Coordinates of C-alpha atoms in Angstrom, one line a residue:
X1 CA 0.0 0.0 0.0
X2 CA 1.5 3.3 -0.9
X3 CA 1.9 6.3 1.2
X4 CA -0.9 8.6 2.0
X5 CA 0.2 12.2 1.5
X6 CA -0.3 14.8 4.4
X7 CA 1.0 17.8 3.2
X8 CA -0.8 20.7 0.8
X9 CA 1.5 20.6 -2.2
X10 CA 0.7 23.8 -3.5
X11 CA 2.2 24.8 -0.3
X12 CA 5.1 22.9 -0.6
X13 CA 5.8 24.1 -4.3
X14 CA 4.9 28.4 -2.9
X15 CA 7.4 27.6 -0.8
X16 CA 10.1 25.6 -2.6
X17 CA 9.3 28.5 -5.5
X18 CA 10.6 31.3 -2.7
X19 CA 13.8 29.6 -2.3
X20 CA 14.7 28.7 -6.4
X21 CA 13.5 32.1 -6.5
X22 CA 16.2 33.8 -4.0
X23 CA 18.8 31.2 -4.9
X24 CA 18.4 30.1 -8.0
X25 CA 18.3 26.3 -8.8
X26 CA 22.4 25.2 -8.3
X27 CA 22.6 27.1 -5.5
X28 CA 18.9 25.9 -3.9
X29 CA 20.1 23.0 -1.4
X30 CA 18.0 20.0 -0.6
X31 CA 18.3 20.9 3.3
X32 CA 17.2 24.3 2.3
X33 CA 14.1 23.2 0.4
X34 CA 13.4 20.5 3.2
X35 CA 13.3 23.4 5.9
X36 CA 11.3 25.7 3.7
X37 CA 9.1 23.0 2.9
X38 CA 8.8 21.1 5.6
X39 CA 9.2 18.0 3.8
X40 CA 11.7 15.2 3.8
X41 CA 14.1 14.8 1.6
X42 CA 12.1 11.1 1.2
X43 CA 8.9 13.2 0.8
X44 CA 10.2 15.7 -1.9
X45 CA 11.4 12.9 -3.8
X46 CA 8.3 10.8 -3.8
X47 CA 6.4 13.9 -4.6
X48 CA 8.1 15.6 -7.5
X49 CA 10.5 12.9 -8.2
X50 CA 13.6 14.8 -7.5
X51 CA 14.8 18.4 -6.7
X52 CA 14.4 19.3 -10.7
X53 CA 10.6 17.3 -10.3
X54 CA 10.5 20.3 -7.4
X55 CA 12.0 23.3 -9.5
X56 CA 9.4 22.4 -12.7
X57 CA 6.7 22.5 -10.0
X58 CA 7.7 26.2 -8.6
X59 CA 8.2 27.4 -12.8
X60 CA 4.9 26.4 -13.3
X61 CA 3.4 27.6 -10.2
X62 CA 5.6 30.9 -11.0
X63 CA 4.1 31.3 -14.7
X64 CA 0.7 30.5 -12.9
X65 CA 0.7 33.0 -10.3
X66 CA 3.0 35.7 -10.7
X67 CA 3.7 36.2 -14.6
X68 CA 0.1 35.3 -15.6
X69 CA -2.3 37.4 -13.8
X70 CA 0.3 40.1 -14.8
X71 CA -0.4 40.0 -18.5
X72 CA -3.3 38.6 -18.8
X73 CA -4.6 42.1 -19.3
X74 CA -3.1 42.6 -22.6
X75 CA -3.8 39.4 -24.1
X76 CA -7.5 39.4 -23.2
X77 CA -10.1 39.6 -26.1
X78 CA -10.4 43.4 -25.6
X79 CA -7.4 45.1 -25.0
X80 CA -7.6 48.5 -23.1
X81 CA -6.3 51.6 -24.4
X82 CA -3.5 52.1 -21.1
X83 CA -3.5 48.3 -20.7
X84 CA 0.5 48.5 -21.6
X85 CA 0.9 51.4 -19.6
X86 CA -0.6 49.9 -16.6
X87 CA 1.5 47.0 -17.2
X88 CA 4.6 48.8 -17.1
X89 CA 3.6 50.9 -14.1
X90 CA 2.4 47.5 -12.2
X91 CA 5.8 46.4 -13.0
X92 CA 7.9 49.0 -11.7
X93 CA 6.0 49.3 -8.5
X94 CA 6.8 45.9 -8.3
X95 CA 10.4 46.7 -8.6
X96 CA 10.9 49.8 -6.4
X97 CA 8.8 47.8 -3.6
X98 CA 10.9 47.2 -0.7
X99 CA 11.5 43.7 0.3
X100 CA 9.6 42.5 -2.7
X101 CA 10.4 39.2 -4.1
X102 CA 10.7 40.6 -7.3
X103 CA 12.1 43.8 -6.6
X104 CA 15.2 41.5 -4.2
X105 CA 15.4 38.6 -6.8
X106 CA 14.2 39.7 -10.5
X107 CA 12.3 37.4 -12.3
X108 CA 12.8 33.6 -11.7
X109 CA 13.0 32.8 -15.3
X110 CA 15.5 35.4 -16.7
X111 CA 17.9 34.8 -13.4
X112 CA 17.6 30.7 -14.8
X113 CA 18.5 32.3 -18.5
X114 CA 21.8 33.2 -17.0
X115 CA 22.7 30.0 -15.0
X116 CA 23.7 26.2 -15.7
X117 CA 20.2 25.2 -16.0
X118 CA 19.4 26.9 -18.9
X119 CA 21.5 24.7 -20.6
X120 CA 18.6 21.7 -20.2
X121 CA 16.5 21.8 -22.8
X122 CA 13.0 21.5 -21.3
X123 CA 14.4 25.1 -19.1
X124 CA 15.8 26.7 -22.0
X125 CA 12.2 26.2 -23.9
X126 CA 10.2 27.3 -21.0
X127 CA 12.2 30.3 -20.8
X128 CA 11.8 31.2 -24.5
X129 CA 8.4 30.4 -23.9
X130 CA 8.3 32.6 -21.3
X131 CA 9.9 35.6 -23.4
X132 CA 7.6 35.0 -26.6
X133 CA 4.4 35.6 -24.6
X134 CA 5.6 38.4 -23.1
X135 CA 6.7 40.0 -26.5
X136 CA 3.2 38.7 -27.5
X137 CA 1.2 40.4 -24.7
X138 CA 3.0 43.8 -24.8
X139 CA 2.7 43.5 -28.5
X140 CA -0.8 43.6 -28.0
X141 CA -0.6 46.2 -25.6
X142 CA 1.1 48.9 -28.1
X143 CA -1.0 47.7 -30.6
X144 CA -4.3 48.9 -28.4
X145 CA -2.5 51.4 -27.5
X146 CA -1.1 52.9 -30.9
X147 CA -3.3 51.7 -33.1
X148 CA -2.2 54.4 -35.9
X149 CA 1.3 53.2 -36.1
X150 CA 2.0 50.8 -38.9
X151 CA 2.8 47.2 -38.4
X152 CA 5.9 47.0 -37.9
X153 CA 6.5 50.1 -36.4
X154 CA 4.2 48.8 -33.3
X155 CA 6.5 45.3 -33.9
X156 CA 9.7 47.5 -33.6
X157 CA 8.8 49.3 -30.4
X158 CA 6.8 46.1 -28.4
X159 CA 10.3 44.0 -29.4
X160 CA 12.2 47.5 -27.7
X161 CA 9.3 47.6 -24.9
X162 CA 10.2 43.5 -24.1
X163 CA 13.7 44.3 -24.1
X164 CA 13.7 47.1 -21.9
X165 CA 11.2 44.9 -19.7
X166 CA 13.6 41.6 -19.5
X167 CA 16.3 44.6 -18.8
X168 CA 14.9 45.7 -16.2
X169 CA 14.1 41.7 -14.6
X170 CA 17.5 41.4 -14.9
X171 CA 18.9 44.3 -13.6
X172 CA 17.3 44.8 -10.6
X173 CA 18.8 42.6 -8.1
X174 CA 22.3 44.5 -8.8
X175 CA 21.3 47.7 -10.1
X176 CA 17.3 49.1 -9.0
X177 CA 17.7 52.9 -10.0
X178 CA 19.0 50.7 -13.9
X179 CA 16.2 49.0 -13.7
X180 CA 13.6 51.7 -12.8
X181 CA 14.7 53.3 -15.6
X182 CA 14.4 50.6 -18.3
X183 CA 10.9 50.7 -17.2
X184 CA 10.3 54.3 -17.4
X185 CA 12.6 54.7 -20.9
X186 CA 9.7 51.8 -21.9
X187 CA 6.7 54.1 -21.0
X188 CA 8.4 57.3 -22.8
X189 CA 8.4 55.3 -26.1
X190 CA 4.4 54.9 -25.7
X191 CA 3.9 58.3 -24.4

């Protein structure tokens, strides 16, 4: 008879996801994720398989609940006029928040772009995946947003918007006033 779980795994993964997210995968100990969990090291590997089982669960849960909600504003059927602009200053209160998981640690995603584990495959698609929607959504965004400007002049400045957006991801855990202003150079181009 197999083992009857007793723990909420959502929870698990929320807080697994806090600890790839501050330390990034390599440097994300089991002992680490067992404390913030409060799982085994027998029980994480029964539930996700192993620690990379883990780290998929907290990207998905991470795409789920942080990235999503954020664009899903510019890729619903109706685009607003100011969604982009919105988007950008949700984002950059984000960033200048105090404390903020995001505003300590960047994005999850484009910290993975730039360590071993993008080397895998399955991560290195999930990040591209990652960075297509985003050019889709803010594509979308300009495009409600500008709707006089030719095609590929709205193509030319959402590919400059996501850019400046990934900039500022990245930047921000060394450099916040670099990556405040990646965001607000972003908003001058749509203003």
């Amino acid at each position: 008879m197999g083992r009857v779980q007793t723990f909420d795994t959502a929870q698990a993964v929320g807080a697994a996801l806090r600890v790839f997210w501050a330390r990034g995968y390599a440097d994300a100990s089991l002992p680490e994720l067992e404390r913030a969990t409060g799982l085994s090291r027998s029980s994480i590997y029964h539930a996700f398989g192993s620690k990379r089982g883990l780290f998929d669960a907290a990207v998905a849960a991470y795409l789920a609940d942080v990235v999503q909600p954020r664009l899903r504003p510019l890729v619903a059927d109706v685009v607003a006029l100011d969604a982009v602009l919105d988007y950008l200053a949700g984002l950059r209160d984000a960033l200048a928040r105090p404390g903020s998981l995001v505003a300590t640690h960047g994005c999850l995603l484009i910290n993975a772009a730039g360590a071993p584990i993008a080397h895998d495959e399955a991560v290195r698609a999930t990040i591209a995946a990652y960075r297509a929607d985003l050019r889709h959504a803010l594509g979308r965004g300009v495009a409600a947003h500008l709707p006089g400007l030719s095609a590929d002049e709205r193509d030319r400045l959402a590919e400059t918007c996501t850019a400046l957006v990934v900039a500022a991801l990245a930047l921000v855990r060394v450099d916040p006033a670099a990556a405040l202003a990646s965001i607000d150079a972003a908003r001058a181009l749509l203003t």
